[in-house]
Amino acid sequence: MEEIDLNLLVALDVLLAEGSVTEAAKRLGLSPSAMSRTLSRLRAVTGDPLLVRAGRSLVPTRFAEALQDRVHAVTQDARAILRPAISEIDIATLETTFSVRVSEAFLELLAAPLVAAMTEAAPHVRIRFVLKPDKEPRMLREGLIDLEIGVLGVPAPELRTRLLLRDRLVGIAREDHPLLTGEALTSERYAACSHVVASRKGEFAEAVDEALAWKNLKRDIRVVVPGYPDAMRIAASTDFIAAIPFSCLGKRGVNEPLAARGVRSFELPFETPEIHIVAIWHPRVDADPAHRWLRDIVARVCRAAYP
């Protein structure tokens, strides 16, 4: 690059547009003599006169005429690349597609209000929801998705995160389950029930089992399903009980959606760690105003549903 002076491209663009050393000098804030020296350098670099005398004016050579549009396009592209990044955009006219990776539970509970909020603010924006089979950061790193929503999984120090909501586990069982009638709900009674567990990886152990282990208890896990909605459906029609995030109960934890499914929620008789639901993205889009708007509207929808 030491052999190439890109400033010469800007000078050539102006010279060809003006057809005058004097006018080109005015546009670039140079003296006529400095502009004349620049033209001499351009002639030496290209091996062509570029501008030649025709009476009292200068006219471009055929080589210069052939170059003019290309030179102008290159200089415009260079200016666009090197100018400061846009910090504000008109969301109402934004046209783009966002790919967001979510869990089945998020898709069921919050996809509709998120789409409604996005469509109202940005009617030309499209959103593609992608279900996540795992928590690997590869898709974010490779730019295959724009945003991921869920629990932070495999450590990836370079990824950015934003807390969307704090969640916790609660129990669910069918309306007339024996666990919810008569005696007080204890850890022993809870562990003695038959359990259905939601796990994308098909694992039998989770936070509930660690909490029970501290009490020297072990639950009887009979079924493992991929997602929480699956666990809720099974709990509604069997004697199995399940532990699900509080957010899965519906907006603000209201139990009306559960009643329609024939299940009830209850507080677990032991403590489990708090669940942090976060938005996750790659640093390459951190400063992008469109992506910043996406993050903000996702956070706003989550706050409205679970204040």
XYZ file of C-alpha atoms in Angstrom:
307
model
C 0.000 0.000 0.000
C 3.002 2.346 0.334
C 3.066 2.510 -3.490
C -0.575 3.645 -3.664
C -1.765 7.108 -2.642
C -5.541 6.799 -2.366
C -5.811 10.594 -2.126
C -5.010 10.611 -5.827
C -8.342 8.867 -6.488
C -10.235 11.717 -4.822
C -8.254 14.278 -6.810
C -8.862 12.411 -10.066
C -12.595 12.177 -9.344
C -12.822 15.949 -8.824
C -10.614 16.788 -11.818
C -12.702 14.668 -14.166
C -15.939 16.104 -12.764
C -14.790 19.758 -13.051
C -12.624 19.560 -16.169
C -10.586 22.392 -14.684
C -7.487 22.507 -12.489
C -8.628 25.802 -10.952
C -12.167 24.611 -10.074
C -10.873 21.277 -8.777
C -8.414 23.153 -6.550
C -11.280 25.212 -5.090
C -13.316 22.106 -4.272
C -10.387 20.390 -2.548
C -9.128 23.488 -0.750
C -5.791 23.471 -2.596
C -3.880 26.095 -4.511
C -3.947 25.864 -8.336
C -0.227 25.045 -8.347
C -0.721 22.190 -5.862
C -3.595 20.869 -7.944
C -1.431 21.093 -11.060
C 1.295 19.049 -9.347
C -1.308 16.457 -8.357
C -2.431 16.190 -11.977
C 1.197 15.621 -12.980
C 1.443 12.773 -10.436
C -1.764 11.244 -11.781
C -0.405 11.381 -15.310
C 2.802 9.669 -14.187
C 0.902 6.953 -12.273
C -1.612 6.167 -15.030
C 0.667 6.754 -17.997
C -2.038 8.888 -19.649
C -2.446 12.679 -20.037
C -5.992 12.390 -18.576
C -6.899 16.040 -19.315
C -5.663 17.810 -22.447
C -5.993 21.344 -23.737
C -8.849 22.121 -26.142
C -8.791 25.854 -26.774
C -9.107 27.546 -23.356
C -10.479 24.483 -21.574
C -9.394 20.974 -20.700
C -11.103 17.856 -22.003
C -10.682 14.253 -20.840
C -8.859 11.716 -22.925
C -10.690 8.544 -23.955
C -8.877 6.687 -21.177
C -10.073 9.278 -18.634
C -13.644 9.087 -19.940
C -13.560 5.310 -19.504
C -12.295 5.727 -15.939
C -14.641 8.482 -14.781
C -17.618 6.408 -13.583
C -15.405 3.766 -11.938
C -13.300 6.379 -10.146
C -16.417 8.153 -8.849
C -17.926 4.888 -7.584
C -14.730 3.888 -5.780
C -14.341 7.264 -4.057
C -18.010 7.221 -2.964
C -17.579 3.733 -1.534
C -14.420 4.800 0.313
C -16.196 7.788 1.849
C -19.100 5.565 2.943
C -16.735 3.061 4.556
C -14.661 5.631 6.410
C -17.393 7.961 7.654
C -18.583 7.551 11.290
C -21.076 4.757 11.875
C -24.752 5.740 11.897
C -25.971 5.978 15.490
C -29.657 6.569 14.756
C -32.040 4.985 12.261
C -35.655 5.428 11.284
C -37.238 2.296 12.728
C -40.518 2.929 10.899
C -38.793 2.522 7.520
C -36.250 -0.135 8.538
C -36.248 -3.156 6.211
C -34.328 -6.149 7.540
C -34.735 -9.695 8.856
C -33.713 -10.712 12.375
C -33.028 -14.353 13.291
C -33.704 -15.036 16.971
C -32.987 -18.368 18.646
C -35.430 -19.202 21.450
C -36.780 -22.082 23.485
C -40.149 -23.686 22.804
C -41.478 -22.123 26.028
C -40.481 -18.598 24.931
C -42.055 -19.211 21.529
C -45.325 -20.231 23.164
C -45.501 -17.439 25.745
C -43.766 -14.373 24.343
C -43.431 -14.740 20.575
C -46.892 -13.269 19.912
C -46.466 -10.092 22.030
C -42.948 -9.615 20.649
C -44.157 -9.877 17.048
C -47.018 -7.463 17.802
C -44.666 -4.886 19.347
C -42.153 -5.184 16.514
C -44.794 -4.951 13.795
C -46.307 -1.822 15.346
C -42.957 -0.026 15.562
C -41.279 -1.418 12.436
C -43.826 -2.758 9.922
C -41.156 -3.662 7.342
C -39.011 -5.776 9.687
C -39.226 -9.573 9.478
C -38.351 -11.971 12.299
C -37.271 -15.597 12.004
C -37.582 -17.689 15.195
C -35.164 -20.620 15.437
C -35.571 -23.317 18.094
C -32.376 -24.157 19.946
C -31.386 -27.784 20.459
C -28.459 -26.720 22.655
C -26.702 -23.696 24.189
C -23.609 -23.762 21.980
C -22.470 -20.255 20.885
C -21.452 -21.352 17.370
C -24.462 -19.847 15.596
C -23.863 -16.454 17.220
C -20.158 -16.574 16.442
C -20.763 -17.454 12.798
C -23.481 -14.835 12.351
C -26.184 -17.417 11.596
C -28.485 -15.823 14.195
C -28.719 -12.245 15.460
C -29.890 -12.863 19.025
C -30.386 -15.727 21.438
C -32.792 -15.682 24.374
C -32.477 -18.067 27.291
C -30.138 -19.248 30.018
C -26.455 -18.635 29.319
C -24.888 -22.002 28.601
C -21.384 -22.817 27.347
C -18.945 -20.098 28.550
C -18.090 -17.679 25.729
C -16.296 -14.647 27.203
C -16.632 -12.494 24.086
C -20.454 -12.670 23.933
C -22.557 -9.782 25.251
C -25.544 -10.417 27.545
C -28.487 -8.456 28.952
C -30.714 -9.653 31.785
C -34.331 -9.945 30.644
C -35.995 -11.511 33.682
C -35.313 -13.439 36.864
C -37.164 -16.736 37.049
C -37.576 -19.621 39.472
C -38.851 -23.177 39.437
C -42.349 -24.090 40.598
C -44.190 -27.393 40.607
C -47.249 -28.351 38.534
C -49.700 -31.235 38.855
C -53.176 -32.076 37.613
C -56.037 -30.367 39.427
C -57.011 -33.285 41.672
C -53.531 -34.733 42.251
C -53.187 -36.334 45.726
C -50.050 -34.253 46.377
C -52.147 -31.085 46.426
C -54.815 -32.344 48.829
C -54.805 -33.274 52.487
C -51.402 -33.300 54.150
C -48.836 -30.529 54.053
C -46.542 -30.562 51.036
C -43.114 -31.779 52.164
C -39.913 -32.610 50.338
C -40.496 -36.286 51.144
C -43.999 -36.308 49.650
C -42.775 -34.403 46.608
C -39.874 -36.781 45.968
C -42.135 -39.833 46.323
C -44.270 -38.810 43.325
C -43.643 -39.898 39.744
C -41.939 -37.088 37.795
C -41.706 -35.858 34.211
C -38.607 -33.786 33.419
C -38.017 -31.319 30.584
C -34.512 -31.575 29.119
C -33.312 -30.764 25.579
C -30.360 -33.125 26.048
C -32.485 -35.931 27.502
C -30.791 -35.684 30.908
C -32.511 -36.969 34.016
C -30.807 -34.742 36.590
C -31.405 -30.995 37.069
C -31.442 -28.334 39.809
C -34.344 -30.026 41.616
C -32.316 -33.214 42.048
C -29.373 -31.296 43.491
C -31.679 -29.624 46.026
C -33.225 -32.957 47.007
C -29.793 -34.557 47.319
C -28.992 -32.110 50.128
C -31.938 -33.655 51.984
C -30.816 -37.198 51.133
C -33.828 -37.593 48.869
C -34.154 -38.779 45.283
C -37.198 -38.398 43.063
C -38.627 -41.034 40.746
C -38.157 -39.657 37.218
C -40.240 -41.719 34.820
C -40.355 -39.531 31.684
C -37.996 -37.047 29.988
C -39.364 -34.679 27.316
C -37.659 -31.976 25.208
C -39.521 -28.903 26.532
C -41.615 -27.478 29.351
C -44.858 -27.319 27.323
C -44.506 -31.086 26.765
C -44.061 -31.635 30.499
C -47.151 -29.546 31.227
C -49.273 -31.573 28.816
C -48.192 -34.853 30.401
C -48.761 -33.540 33.945
C -52.289 -32.476 32.965
C -53.351 -35.990 31.972
C -51.342 -38.293 34.293
C -50.251 -38.645 37.910
C -46.782 -37.314 36.988
C -45.711 -33.939 38.371
C -43.187 -31.529 36.867
C -40.970 -28.609 37.839
C -41.123 -25.700 35.390
C -40.013 -22.040 35.361
C -42.542 -19.668 36.913
C -42.633 -17.743 33.618
C -44.210 -20.777 31.938
C -47.368 -20.234 33.985
C -48.309 -17.373 31.715
C -48.267 -13.587 31.888
C -47.464 -12.368 35.419
C -47.856 -15.913 36.700
C -51.647 -15.846 36.303
C -53.054 -19.359 36.575
C -55.906 -19.025 34.057
C -53.841 -20.660 31.263
C -53.082 -23.547 33.618
C -56.729 -24.080 34.538
C -57.519 -24.494 30.848
C -54.901 -27.235 30.710
C -56.247 -28.952 33.824
C -53.129 -28.354 35.965
C -52.275 -26.328 39.070
C -49.013 -24.785 40.166
C -47.496 -24.991 43.647
C -44.394 -23.740 45.412
C -41.626 -26.300 45.768
C -40.996 -27.330 49.388
C -37.267 -26.535 49.015
C -35.094 -23.839 47.472
C -33.604 -23.983 43.981
C -31.221 -21.510 42.324
C -32.685 -18.447 40.620
C -32.881 -18.680 36.828
C -31.537 -15.749 34.811
C -33.085 -15.377 31.351
C -30.817 -13.246 29.189
C -30.462 -11.899 25.675
C -27.143 -12.986 24.110
C -25.431 -11.494 21.064
C -22.024 -11.242 19.396
C -19.860 -8.084 19.667
C -19.939 -7.640 15.876
C -23.505 -6.267 16.178
C -23.127 -4.523 19.535
C -22.994 -0.994 18.067
C -25.468 -1.603 15.232
C -28.495 0.681 15.836
C -30.977 -1.792 14.329
C -29.721 -4.588 16.570
C -29.749 -2.254 19.571
C -33.431 -1.559 18.843
C -34.105 -5.313 18.648
C -32.495 -5.845 22.065
C -34.474 -2.978 23.569
C -37.847 -4.166 22.291
C -37.196 -7.755 23.481
C -36.342 -6.401 26.955
C -39.452 -4.194 26.953
C -41.757 -7.101 26.065
C -40.217 -9.292 28.786
C -40.580 -6.533 31.407
C -44.234 -6.015 30.446
C -44.986 -9.731 30.805
C -42.940 -10.303 33.966
C -42.387 -6.968 35.806
